[in-house]
Amino acid sequence: MTDNITSVGGGSRPEAGVSALKGRTGAGAPAETRGRTTIADGVVAKIAGMAAREVPGIYNLGAGMARAFGAMRERVPGAGGGGAVTRGVKVEVGERQAAVDLDVVVEYGVSIVDVAGGVRTNVISAVERMTGLEVVEVNIAVDDVHLPDDEEEQTGPDEGRVR
């Protein structure tokens, strides 16, 4: 028997919240199906974010302002950099399915179509393997192209020097 996936809030569309994997109960049921497993949206977002970053040709995730604020937040001590994994990732989790939206920045010179296909394959594989949810769609918005000389402008020639 496979687990049934149900949403805490219910509904016809995937919605934000927590998914629950319900198993059979009782003495005759296999041990691995006794009880319920809940999966929060944030967990699915982290899995999707990590899977997207593994694809060659992806420079970063998140739109311009989100990346800028995230970079500033990561430099502040105690602010926590945990949001970096889910920056640029939105998920909707329903009863048995999940939908993922990604904002990405690709490296200059790569085929955007090939990178997008690789991201979809990797995200769907990781989310379905780790959660048991069916990923119905992975929408990708390419927000920027990272140019090789962009890094030099961002770091600056004097950065890292003692002043």
Short mmCIF file of N, CA, C and O in Angstrom, two decimals, residues 9-148:
data_model
loop_
_atom_site.label_atom_id
_atom_site.label_comp_id
_atom_site.label_asym_id
_atom_site.label_seq_id
_atom_site.Cartn_x
_atom_site.Cartn_y
_atom_site.Cartn_z
N GLY A 9 -5.23 21.91 5.17
CA GLY A 9 -6.32 22.84 4.89
C GLY A 9 -7.34 22.30 3.92
O GLY A 9 -8.45 22.76 3.85
N GLY A 10 -6.97 21.30 3.11
CA GLY A 10 -7.87 20.77 2.09
C GLY A 10 -8.05 21.74 0.95
O GLY A 10 -7.49 22.82 0.95
N GLY A 11 -8.82 21.39 -0.06
CA GLY A 11 -9.07 22.29 -1.16
C GLY A 11 -8.73 21.63 -2.48
O GLY A 11 -8.12 20.57 -2.53
N SER A 12 -9.10 22.29 -3.57
CA SER A 12 -8.88 21.70 -4.89
C SER A 12 -7.55 22.09 -5.49
O SER A 12 -7.01 21.38 -6.30
N ARG A 13 -7.00 23.25 -5.13
CA ARG A 13 -5.71 23.69 -5.65
C ARG A 13 -4.63 23.40 -4.61
O ARG A 13 -4.90 23.39 -3.44
N PRO A 14 -3.39 23.24 -5.10
CA PRO A 14 -2.33 23.18 -4.10
C PRO A 14 -2.34 24.49 -3.33
O PRO A 14 -2.52 25.56 -3.90
N GLU A 15 -2.20 24.42 -2.02
CA GLU A 15 -2.22 25.65 -1.24
C GLU A 15 -1.08 25.63 -0.23
O GLU A 15 -0.55 24.58 0.11
N ALA A 16 -0.71 26.82 0.21
CA ALA A 16 0.37 26.93 1.18
C ALA A 16 -0.04 26.26 2.47
O ALA A 16 -1.19 26.28 2.86
N GLY A 17 0.90 25.64 3.13
CA GLY A 17 0.61 24.98 4.39
C GLY A 17 1.47 23.76 4.57
O GLY A 17 2.63 23.77 4.26
N VAL A 18 0.86 22.70 5.02
CA VAL A 18 1.58 21.49 5.34
C VAL A 18 0.86 20.32 4.69
O VAL A 18 -0.35 20.24 4.72
N SER A 19 1.62 19.41 4.07
CA SER A 19 1.04 18.19 3.55
C SER A 19 1.18 17.11 4.59
O SER A 19 2.12 17.10 5.36
N ALA A 20 0.26 16.19 4.59
CA ALA A 20 0.34 15.07 5.51
C ALA A 20 0.28 13.77 4.73
O ALA A 20 -0.56 13.61 3.86
N LEU A 21 1.19 12.87 4.99
CA LEU A 21 1.18 11.55 4.38
C LEU A 21 0.54 10.62 5.39
O LEU A 21 1.07 10.39 6.47
N LYS A 22 -0.66 10.10 5.07
CA LYS A 22 -1.39 9.26 6.02
C LYS A 22 -1.12 7.80 5.68
O LYS A 22 -1.13 7.40 4.53
N GLY A 23 -0.95 7.03 6.71
CA GLY A 23 -0.77 5.60 6.53
C GLY A 23 -1.92 4.84 7.16
O GLY A 23 -2.77 5.41 7.83
N ARG A 24 -1.91 3.53 6.92
CA ARG A 24 -2.91 2.67 7.56
C ARG A 24 -2.54 2.51 9.02
O ARG A 24 -1.39 2.60 9.40
N THR A 25 -3.53 2.26 9.82
CA THR A 25 -3.28 2.06 11.24
C THR A 25 -3.79 0.69 11.66
O THR A 25 -4.55 0.05 10.93
N GLY A 26 -3.40 0.26 12.82
CA GLY A 26 -3.88 -1.01 13.34
C GLY A 26 -2.77 -2.04 13.40
O GLY A 26 -1.71 -1.89 12.77
N ALA A 27 -3.03 -3.10 14.15
CA ALA A 27 -2.02 -4.13 14.38
C ALA A 27 -1.63 -4.86 13.09
O ALA A 27 -0.50 -5.32 12.96
N GLY A 28 -2.53 -4.96 12.13
CA GLY A 28 -2.24 -5.70 10.91
C GLY A 28 -1.48 -4.89 9.87
O GLY A 28 -0.98 -5.44 8.89
N ALA A 29 -1.35 -3.59 10.06
CA ALA A 29 -0.68 -2.73 9.09
C ALA A 29 0.83 -2.81 9.27
O ALA A 29 1.32 -2.96 10.39
N PRO A 30 1.57 -2.69 8.16
CA PRO A 30 3.03 -2.68 8.28
C PRO A 30 3.48 -1.50 9.13
O PRO A 30 2.85 -0.44 9.13
N ALA A 31 4.59 -1.66 9.84
CA ALA A 31 5.08 -0.62 10.75
C ALA A 31 5.31 0.71 10.06
O ALA A 31 5.01 1.77 10.61
N GLU A 32 5.83 0.69 8.84
CA GLU A 32 6.14 1.94 8.15
C GLU A 32 4.92 2.74 7.73
O GLU A 32 5.03 3.91 7.36
N THR A 33 3.71 2.15 7.80
CA THR A 33 2.50 2.87 7.41
C THR A 33 1.66 3.30 8.62
O THR A 33 0.62 3.90 8.43
N ARG A 34 2.11 3.01 9.81
CA ARG A 34 1.33 3.37 11.00
C ARG A 34 1.68 4.80 11.41
O ARG A 34 2.76 5.08 11.88
N GLY A 35 0.75 5.69 11.22
CA GLY A 35 0.94 7.08 11.61
C GLY A 35 0.88 8.02 10.42
O GLY A 35 0.52 7.64 9.32
N ARG A 36 1.24 9.26 10.68
CA ARG A 36 1.14 10.30 9.66
C ARG A 36 2.43 11.09 9.62
O ARG A 36 3.01 11.39 10.65
N THR A 37 2.87 11.44 8.44
CA THR A 37 4.06 12.27 8.24
C THR A 37 3.61 13.59 7.63
O THR A 37 2.89 13.58 6.63
N THR A 38 4.01 14.70 8.22
CA THR A 38 3.66 16.01 7.66
C THR A 38 4.90 16.64 7.04
O THR A 38 6.00 16.52 7.57
N ILE A 39 4.71 17.30 5.92
CA ILE A 39 5.79 17.97 5.20
C ILE A 39 5.39 19.42 5.00
O ILE A 39 4.42 19.72 4.30
N ALA A 40 6.14 20.34 5.59
CA ALA A 40 5.86 21.77 5.47
C ALA A 40 6.31 22.30 4.11
O ALA A 40 7.21 21.75 3.48
N ASP A 41 5.67 23.38 3.68
CA ASP A 41 6.04 24.02 2.42
C ASP A 41 7.51 24.40 2.39
O ASP A 41 8.18 24.28 1.37
N GLY A 42 8.03 24.86 3.54
CA GLY A 42 9.43 25.27 3.61
C GLY A 42 10.39 24.13 3.31
O GLY A 42 11.47 24.35 2.75
N VAL A 43 10.01 22.92 3.66
CA VAL A 43 10.84 21.76 3.37
C VAL A 43 10.91 21.53 1.86
O VAL A 43 11.97 21.33 1.29
N VAL A 44 9.76 21.58 1.21
CA VAL A 44 9.70 21.40 -0.25
C VAL A 44 10.49 22.52 -0.93
O VAL A 44 11.22 22.28 -1.89
N ALA A 45 10.38 23.75 -0.42
CA ALA A 45 11.12 24.87 -1.00
C ALA A 45 12.62 24.68 -0.88
O ALA A 45 13.37 24.96 -1.82
N LYS A 46 13.09 24.19 0.26
CA LYS A 46 14.53 23.94 0.43
C LYS A 46 15.02 22.86 -0.52
O LYS A 46 16.09 22.98 -1.12
N ILE A 47 14.25 21.79 -0.64
CA ILE A 47 14.63 20.70 -1.55
C ILE A 47 14.73 21.23 -2.98
O ILE A 47 15.69 20.97 -3.69
N ALA A 48 13.71 22.00 -3.40
CA ALA A 48 13.69 22.54 -4.76
C ALA A 48 14.86 23.52 -4.98
O ALA A 48 15.50 23.50 -6.03
N GLY A 49 15.13 24.37 -3.99
CA GLY A 49 16.22 25.33 -4.11
C GLY A 49 17.57 24.66 -4.23
O GLY A 49 18.41 25.04 -5.07
N MET A 50 17.81 23.65 -3.41
CA MET A 50 19.08 22.92 -3.48
C MET A 50 19.21 22.19 -4.81
O MET A 50 20.28 22.20 -5.43
N ALA A 51 18.14 21.56 -5.26
CA ALA A 51 18.18 20.82 -6.52
C ALA A 51 18.43 21.74 -7.71
O ALA A 51 19.17 21.40 -8.63
N ALA A 52 17.83 22.93 -7.69
CA ALA A 52 18.03 23.88 -8.79
C ALA A 52 19.47 24.37 -8.82
O ALA A 52 20.07 24.52 -9.90
N ARG A 53 20.06 24.63 -7.66
CA ARG A 53 21.44 25.13 -7.59
C ARG A 53 22.47 24.11 -8.06
O ARG A 53 23.58 24.46 -8.41
N GLU A 54 22.12 22.82 -8.04
CA GLU A 54 23.04 21.76 -8.46
C GLU A 54 23.24 21.72 -9.97
O GLU A 54 24.18 21.11 -10.44
N VAL A 55 22.37 22.36 -10.73
CA VAL A 55 22.41 22.28 -12.19
C VAL A 55 23.48 23.22 -12.73
O VAL A 55 23.49 24.42 -12.42
N PRO A 56 24.40 22.70 -13.55
CA PRO A 56 25.42 23.56 -14.17
C PRO A 56 24.75 24.64 -15.02
O PRO A 56 23.79 24.37 -15.74
N GLY A 57 25.24 25.87 -14.92
CA GLY A 57 24.67 26.98 -15.67
C GLY A 57 23.81 27.89 -14.82
O GLY A 57 23.49 29.00 -15.22
N ILE A 58 23.43 27.43 -13.62
CA ILE A 58 22.69 28.28 -12.69
C ILE A 58 23.71 29.05 -11.86
O ILE A 58 24.55 28.46 -11.19
N TYR A 59 23.63 30.36 -11.92
CA TYR A 59 24.53 31.19 -11.13
C TYR A 59 23.96 31.44 -9.74
O TYR A 59 24.65 31.36 -8.74
N ASN A 60 22.65 31.76 -9.68
CA ASN A 60 22.01 32.08 -8.41
C ASN A 60 20.50 31.98 -8.58
O ASN A 60 20.01 31.86 -9.70
N LEU A 61 19.80 32.04 -7.48
CA LEU A 61 18.34 32.07 -7.50
C LEU A 61 17.86 33.36 -6.87
O LEU A 61 18.53 33.91 -6.00
N GLY A 62 16.73 33.86 -7.33
CA GLY A 62 16.13 35.07 -6.78
C GLY A 62 16.21 36.21 -7.78
O GLY A 62 17.12 36.28 -8.59
N ALA A 63 15.21 37.09 -7.70
CA ALA A 63 15.20 38.28 -8.55
C ALA A 63 16.20 39.28 -7.99
O ALA A 63 16.71 39.12 -6.87
N GLY A 64 16.48 40.33 -8.72
CA GLY A 64 17.51 41.30 -8.36
C GLY A 64 17.42 41.84 -6.96
O GLY A 64 18.39 41.81 -6.19
N MET A 65 16.27 42.36 -6.56
CA MET A 65 16.13 42.95 -5.22
C MET A 65 16.22 41.90 -4.13
O MET A 65 16.82 42.13 -3.09
N ALA A 66 15.66 40.74 -4.37
CA ALA A 66 15.73 39.67 -3.37
C ALA A 66 17.18 39.25 -3.14
O ALA A 66 17.59 39.00 -2.02
N ARG A 67 17.95 39.17 -4.22
CA ARG A 67 19.37 38.81 -4.09
C ARG A 67 20.12 39.89 -3.34
O ARG A 67 20.97 39.61 -2.49
N ALA A 68 19.83 41.16 -3.63
CA ALA A 68 20.52 42.26 -2.96
C ALA A 68 20.22 42.28 -1.47
O ALA A 68 21.13 42.39 -0.64
N PHE A 69 18.94 42.16 -1.10
CA PHE A 69 18.59 42.14 0.32
C PHE A 69 19.15 40.91 1.02
O PHE A 69 19.60 40.97 2.15
N GLY A 70 19.13 39.78 0.31
CA GLY A 70 19.67 38.55 0.89
C GLY A 70 21.16 38.65 1.14
O GLY A 70 21.66 38.19 2.17
N ALA A 71 21.88 39.27 0.22
CA ALA A 71 23.32 39.44 0.40
C ALA A 71 23.61 40.33 1.60
O ALA A 71 24.53 40.08 2.38
N MET A 72 22.82 41.39 1.77
CA MET A 72 23.01 42.28 2.92
C MET A 72 22.68 41.54 4.22
O MET A 72 23.40 41.65 5.21
N ARG A 73 21.60 40.77 4.23
CA ARG A 73 21.19 40.04 5.42
C ARG A 73 22.24 39.01 5.84
O ARG A 73 22.49 38.81 7.02
N GLU A 74 22.88 38.35 4.86
CA GLU A 74 23.89 37.35 5.17
C GLU A 74 25.12 37.96 5.81
O GLU A 74 25.84 37.29 6.54
N ARG A 75 25.38 39.23 5.55
CA ARG A 75 26.56 39.89 6.12
C ARG A 75 26.34 40.40 7.53
O ARG A 75 27.28 40.71 8.23
N VAL A 76 25.08 40.50 7.97
CA VAL A 76 24.77 40.98 9.31
C VAL A 76 24.88 39.81 10.28
O VAL A 76 24.20 38.81 10.12
N PRO A 77 25.75 39.93 11.30
CA PRO A 77 25.90 38.84 12.27
C PRO A 77 24.59 38.55 12.99
O PRO A 77 23.90 39.47 13.42
N GLY A 78 24.26 37.28 13.10
CA GLY A 78 23.06 36.89 13.83
C GLY A 78 21.77 37.01 13.05
O GLY A 78 20.71 36.63 13.53
N ALA A 79 21.83 37.52 11.80
CA ALA A 79 20.60 37.68 11.01
C ALA A 79 20.16 36.37 10.41
O ALA A 79 19.02 36.22 10.00
N GLY A 80 21.06 35.42 10.31
CA GLY A 80 20.71 34.12 9.77
C GLY A 80 20.70 34.12 8.26
O GLY A 80 20.09 34.95 7.64
N GLY A 81 21.43 33.20 7.69
CA GLY A 81 21.50 33.08 6.24
C GLY A 81 20.68 31.93 5.72
O GLY A 81 20.85 31.51 4.59
N GLY A 82 19.78 31.36 6.55
CA GLY A 82 19.00 30.21 6.15
C GLY A 82 18.05 30.48 5.01
O GLY A 82 17.64 29.57 4.30
N GLY A 83 17.67 31.75 4.80
CA GLY A 83 16.77 32.09 3.71
C GLY A 83 17.42 32.02 2.35
O GLY A 83 16.73 32.07 1.33
N ALA A 84 18.73 31.90 2.31
CA ALA A 84 19.43 31.87 1.03
C ALA A 84 19.04 30.65 0.20
O ALA A 84 18.96 30.73 -1.02
N VAL A 85 18.76 29.54 0.84
CA VAL A 85 18.41 28.32 0.12
C VAL A 85 17.06 28.46 -0.57
O VAL A 85 16.87 27.97 -1.68
N THR A 86 16.14 29.17 0.07
CA THR A 86 14.79 29.28 -0.49
C THR A 86 14.56 30.60 -1.22
O THR A 86 13.47 30.82 -1.73
N ARG A 87 15.58 31.45 -1.30
CA ARG A 87 15.42 32.72 -2.03
C ARG A 87 15.14 32.39 -3.50
O ARG A 87 15.85 31.59 -4.12
N GLY A 88 14.11 32.99 -4.06
CA GLY A 88 13.75 32.74 -5.45
C GLY A 88 12.92 31.49 -5.66
O GLY A 88 12.69 31.09 -6.79
N VAL A 89 12.48 30.87 -4.58
CA VAL A 89 11.69 29.63 -4.67
C VAL A 89 10.34 29.85 -4.01
O VAL A 89 10.26 30.31 -2.88
N LYS A 90 9.27 29.53 -4.74
CA LYS A 90 7.92 29.55 -4.18
C LYS A 90 7.30 28.19 -4.47
O LYS A 90 7.44 27.67 -5.58
N VAL A 91 6.63 27.64 -3.49
CA VAL A 91 5.97 26.35 -3.69
C VAL A 91 4.53 26.42 -3.22
O VAL A 91 4.19 27.21 -2.34
N GLU A 92 3.70 25.62 -3.84
CA GLU A 92 2.32 25.40 -3.40
C GLU A 92 2.17 23.90 -3.23
O GLU A 92 2.44 23.14 -4.15
N VAL A 93 1.77 23.50 -2.04
CA VAL A 93 1.63 22.09 -1.74
C VAL A 93 0.16 21.79 -1.50
O VAL A 93 -0.49 22.44 -0.70
N GLY A 94 -0.35 20.82 -2.24
CA GLY A 94 -1.74 20.41 -2.09
C GLY A 94 -1.84 19.04 -1.46
O GLY A 94 -0.95 18.61 -0.73
N GLU A 95 -2.94 18.35 -1.73
CA GLU A 95 -3.19 17.05 -1.12
C GLU A 95 -2.18 16.00 -1.56
O GLU A 95 -1.64 15.27 -0.74
N ARG A 96 -1.93 15.91 -2.84
CA ARG A 96 -1.01 14.91 -3.37
C ARG A 96 0.03 15.49 -4.30
O ARG A 96 0.86 14.77 -4.83
N GLN A 97 -0.06 16.79 -4.53
CA GLN A 97 0.77 17.41 -5.55
C GLN A 97 1.43 18.68 -5.05
O GLN A 97 1.00 19.26 -4.06
N ALA A 98 2.47 19.07 -5.77
CA ALA A 98 3.16 20.32 -5.47
C ALA A 98 3.47 21.03 -6.77
O ALA A 98 3.67 20.40 -7.82
N ALA A 99 3.50 22.36 -6.71
CA ALA A 99 3.91 23.19 -7.85
C ALA A 99 5.05 24.07 -7.36
O ALA A 99 5.04 24.54 -6.22
N VAL A 100 6.04 24.29 -8.23
CA VAL A 100 7.23 25.05 -7.86
C VAL A 100 7.43 26.19 -8.85
O VAL A 100 7.34 25.99 -10.06
N ASP A 101 7.70 27.39 -8.33
CA ASP A 101 8.07 28.55 -9.15
C ASP A 101 9.48 28.96 -8.74
O ASP A 101 9.76 29.11 -7.55
N LEU A 102 10.35 29.16 -9.74
CA LEU A 102 11.73 29.53 -9.48
C LEU A 102 12.11 30.78 -10.24
O LEU A 102 11.76 30.93 -11.42
N ASP A 103 12.82 31.70 -9.58
CA ASP A 103 13.44 32.85 -10.22
C ASP A 103 14.93 32.56 -10.26
O ASP A 103 15.55 32.37 -9.20
N VAL A 104 15.51 32.50 -11.46
CA VAL A 104 16.91 32.11 -11.59
C VAL A 104 17.74 33.14 -12.34
O VAL A 104 17.22 33.94 -13.11
N VAL A 105 19.04 33.06 -12.08
CA VAL A 105 20.04 33.81 -12.83
C VAL A 105 20.95 32.78 -13.46
O VAL A 105 21.47 31.89 -12.77
N VAL A 106 21.12 32.85 -14.77
CA VAL A 106 21.95 31.88 -15.48
C VAL A 106 23.29 32.50 -15.83
O VAL A 106 23.44 33.71 -15.92
N GLU A 107 24.27 31.62 -16.05
CA GLU A 107 25.60 32.05 -16.49
C GLU A 107 25.53 32.46 -17.96
O GLU A 107 24.79 31.86 -18.75
N TYR A 108 26.29 33.48 -18.33
CA TYR A 108 26.35 33.91 -19.73
C TYR A 108 26.95 32.78 -20.57
O TYR A 108 27.90 32.13 -20.17
N GLY A 109 26.37 32.55 -21.72
CA GLY A 109 26.90 31.58 -22.68
C GLY A 109 26.23 30.22 -22.64
O GLY A 109 26.44 29.42 -23.54
N VAL A 110 25.44 29.93 -21.60
CA VAL A 110 24.78 28.63 -21.55
C VAL A 110 23.47 28.70 -22.30
O VAL A 110 22.89 29.77 -22.49
N SER A 111 22.99 27.55 -22.73
CA SER A 111 21.69 27.46 -23.37
C SER A 111 20.62 27.53 -22.29
O SER A 111 20.52 26.62 -21.44
N ILE A 112 19.84 28.59 -22.29
CA ILE A 112 18.80 28.76 -21.27
C ILE A 112 17.78 27.63 -21.35
O ILE A 112 17.33 27.13 -20.32
N VAL A 113 17.46 27.19 -22.54
CA VAL A 113 16.49 26.10 -22.71
C VAL A 113 17.03 24.82 -22.07
O VAL A 113 16.31 24.12 -21.36
N ASP A 114 18.33 24.52 -22.30
CA ASP A 114 18.92 23.31 -21.72
C ASP A 114 19.01 23.41 -20.20
O ASP A 114 18.75 22.44 -19.49
N VAL A 115 19.40 24.58 -19.70
CA VAL A 115 19.51 24.76 -18.25
C VAL A 115 18.13 24.62 -17.61
O VAL A 115 17.97 23.95 -16.59
N ALA A 116 17.11 25.23 -18.21
CA ALA A 116 15.75 25.15 -17.67
C ALA A 116 15.27 23.70 -17.64
O ALA A 116 14.67 23.25 -16.66
N GLY A 117 15.56 22.95 -18.69
CA GLY A 117 15.19 21.54 -18.72
C GLY A 117 15.90 20.74 -17.64
O GLY A 117 15.30 19.89 -16.97
N GLY A 118 17.18 21.05 -17.44
CA GLY A 118 17.94 20.38 -16.39
C GLY A 118 17.42 20.71 -15.00
O GLY A 118 17.35 19.84 -14.12
N VAL A 119 17.04 21.96 -14.80
CA VAL A 119 16.49 22.38 -13.50
C VAL A 119 15.17 21.66 -13.25
O VAL A 119 14.94 21.12 -12.16
N ARG A 120 14.30 21.62 -14.26
CA ARG A 120 13.00 20.94 -14.09
C ARG A 120 13.22 19.47 -13.73
O ARG A 120 12.60 18.95 -12.80
N THR A 121 14.09 18.81 -14.46
CA THR A 121 14.35 17.39 -14.22
C THR A 121 14.88 17.17 -12.81
O THR A 121 14.41 16.28 -12.08
N ASN A 122 15.86 17.97 -12.40
CA ASN A 122 16.49 17.80 -11.09
C ASN A 122 15.52 18.12 -9.95
O ASN A 122 15.47 17.40 -8.95
N VAL A 123 14.75 19.20 -10.09
CA VAL A 123 13.81 19.58 -9.04
C VAL A 123 12.70 18.54 -8.91
O VAL A 123 12.38 18.10 -7.79
N ILE A 124 12.12 18.13 -10.01
CA ILE A 124 11.05 17.13 -9.96
C ILE A 124 11.56 15.84 -9.34
O ILE A 124 10.92 15.26 -8.45
N SER A 125 12.72 15.39 -9.77
CA SER A 125 13.29 14.15 -9.24
C SER A 125 13.53 14.23 -7.74
O SER A 125 13.14 13.34 -6.98
N ALA A 126 14.14 15.33 -7.29
CA ALA A 126 14.47 15.47 -5.86
C ALA A 126 13.21 15.58 -5.00
O ALA A 126 13.10 14.91 -3.97
N VAL A 127 12.26 16.41 -5.40
CA VAL A 127 11.06 16.62 -4.60
C VAL A 127 10.23 15.33 -4.55
O VAL A 127 9.78 14.92 -3.47
N GLU A 128 10.04 14.68 -5.68
CA GLU A 128 9.23 13.46 -5.69
C GLU A 128 9.91 12.34 -4.91
O GLU A 128 9.26 11.62 -4.17
N ARG A 129 11.22 12.21 -5.05
CA ARG A 129 11.95 11.16 -4.34
C ARG A 129 11.93 11.38 -2.84
O ARG A 129 11.73 10.44 -2.06
N MET A 130 12.10 12.62 -2.40
CA MET A 130 12.23 12.90 -0.97
C MET A 130 10.89 13.07 -0.25
O MET A 130 10.81 12.83 0.96
N THR A 131 9.83 13.48 -0.96
CA THR A 131 8.56 13.76 -0.29
C THR A 131 7.43 12.82 -0.67
O THR A 131 6.45 12.72 0.07
N GLY A 132 7.50 12.19 -1.83
CA GLY A 132 6.40 11.36 -2.29
C GLY A 132 5.29 12.17 -2.97
O GLY A 132 4.32 11.60 -3.45
N LEU A 133 5.44 13.50 -3.01
CA LEU A 133 4.47 14.35 -3.70
C LEU A 133 4.71 14.30 -5.20
O LEU A 133 5.85 14.19 -5.64
N GLU A 134 3.65 14.42 -5.98
CA GLU A 134 3.79 14.53 -7.43
C GLU A 134 3.99 16.01 -7.76
O GLU A 134 3.18 16.86 -7.37
N VAL A 135 5.05 16.32 -8.48
CA VAL A 135 5.31 17.70 -8.89
C VAL A 135 4.61 17.90 -10.23
O VAL A 135 4.98 17.29 -11.23
N VAL A 136 3.58 18.75 -10.24
CA VAL A 136 2.78 18.94 -11.45
C VAL A 136 3.40 19.96 -12.40
O VAL A 136 3.17 19.90 -13.60
N GLU A 137 4.17 20.91 -11.86
CA GLU A 137 4.83 21.89 -12.72
C GLU A 137 5.98 22.56 -12.01
O GLU A 137 5.97 22.69 -10.78
N VAL A 138 6.98 22.93 -12.80
CA VAL A 138 8.09 23.74 -12.32
C VAL A 138 8.20 24.92 -13.29
O VAL A 138 8.63 24.76 -14.43
N ASN A 139 7.76 26.08 -12.85
CA ASN A 139 7.80 27.29 -13.68
C ASN A 139 9.10 28.03 -13.38
O ASN A 139 9.45 28.25 -12.22
N ILE A 140 9.81 28.41 -14.45
CA ILE A 140 11.11 29.05 -14.30
C ILE A 140 11.07 30.43 -14.95
O ILE A 140 10.71 30.55 -16.12
N ALA A 141 11.45 31.44 -14.17
CA ALA A 141 11.58 32.80 -14.69
C ALA A 141 13.07 33.15 -14.66
O ALA A 141 13.68 33.17 -13.59
N VAL A 142 13.64 33.39 -15.82
CA VAL A 142 15.05 33.79 -15.90
C VAL A 142 15.08 35.30 -15.75
O VAL A 142 14.63 36.04 -16.62
N ASP A 143 15.60 35.75 -14.59
CA ASP A 143 15.58 37.17 -14.26
C ASP A 143 16.83 37.91 -14.69
O ASP A 143 16.82 39.13 -14.78
N ASP A 144 17.93 37.18 -14.90
CA ASP A 144 19.18 37.87 -15.21
C ASP A 144 20.16 36.88 -15.81
O ASP A 144 19.99 35.67 -15.70
N VAL A 145 21.19 37.42 -16.44
CA VAL A 145 22.31 36.64 -16.96
C VAL A 145 23.56 37.16 -16.27
O VAL A 145 23.82 38.36 -16.27
N HIS A 146 24.31 36.26 -15.63
CA HIS A 146 25.53 36.66 -14.94
C HIS A 146 26.67 36.73 -15.96
O HIS A 146 26.98 35.76 -16.62
N LEU A 147 27.26 37.90 -16.07
CA LEU A 147 28.39 38.11 -16.96
C LEU A 147 29.69 37.90 -16.19
O LEU A 147 29.76 38.23 -15.00
N PRO A 148 30.72 37.38 -16.83
CA PRO A 148 31.98 37.12 -16.13
C PRO A 148 32.56 38.35 -15.44
O PRO A 148 33.13 38.24 -14.36
#
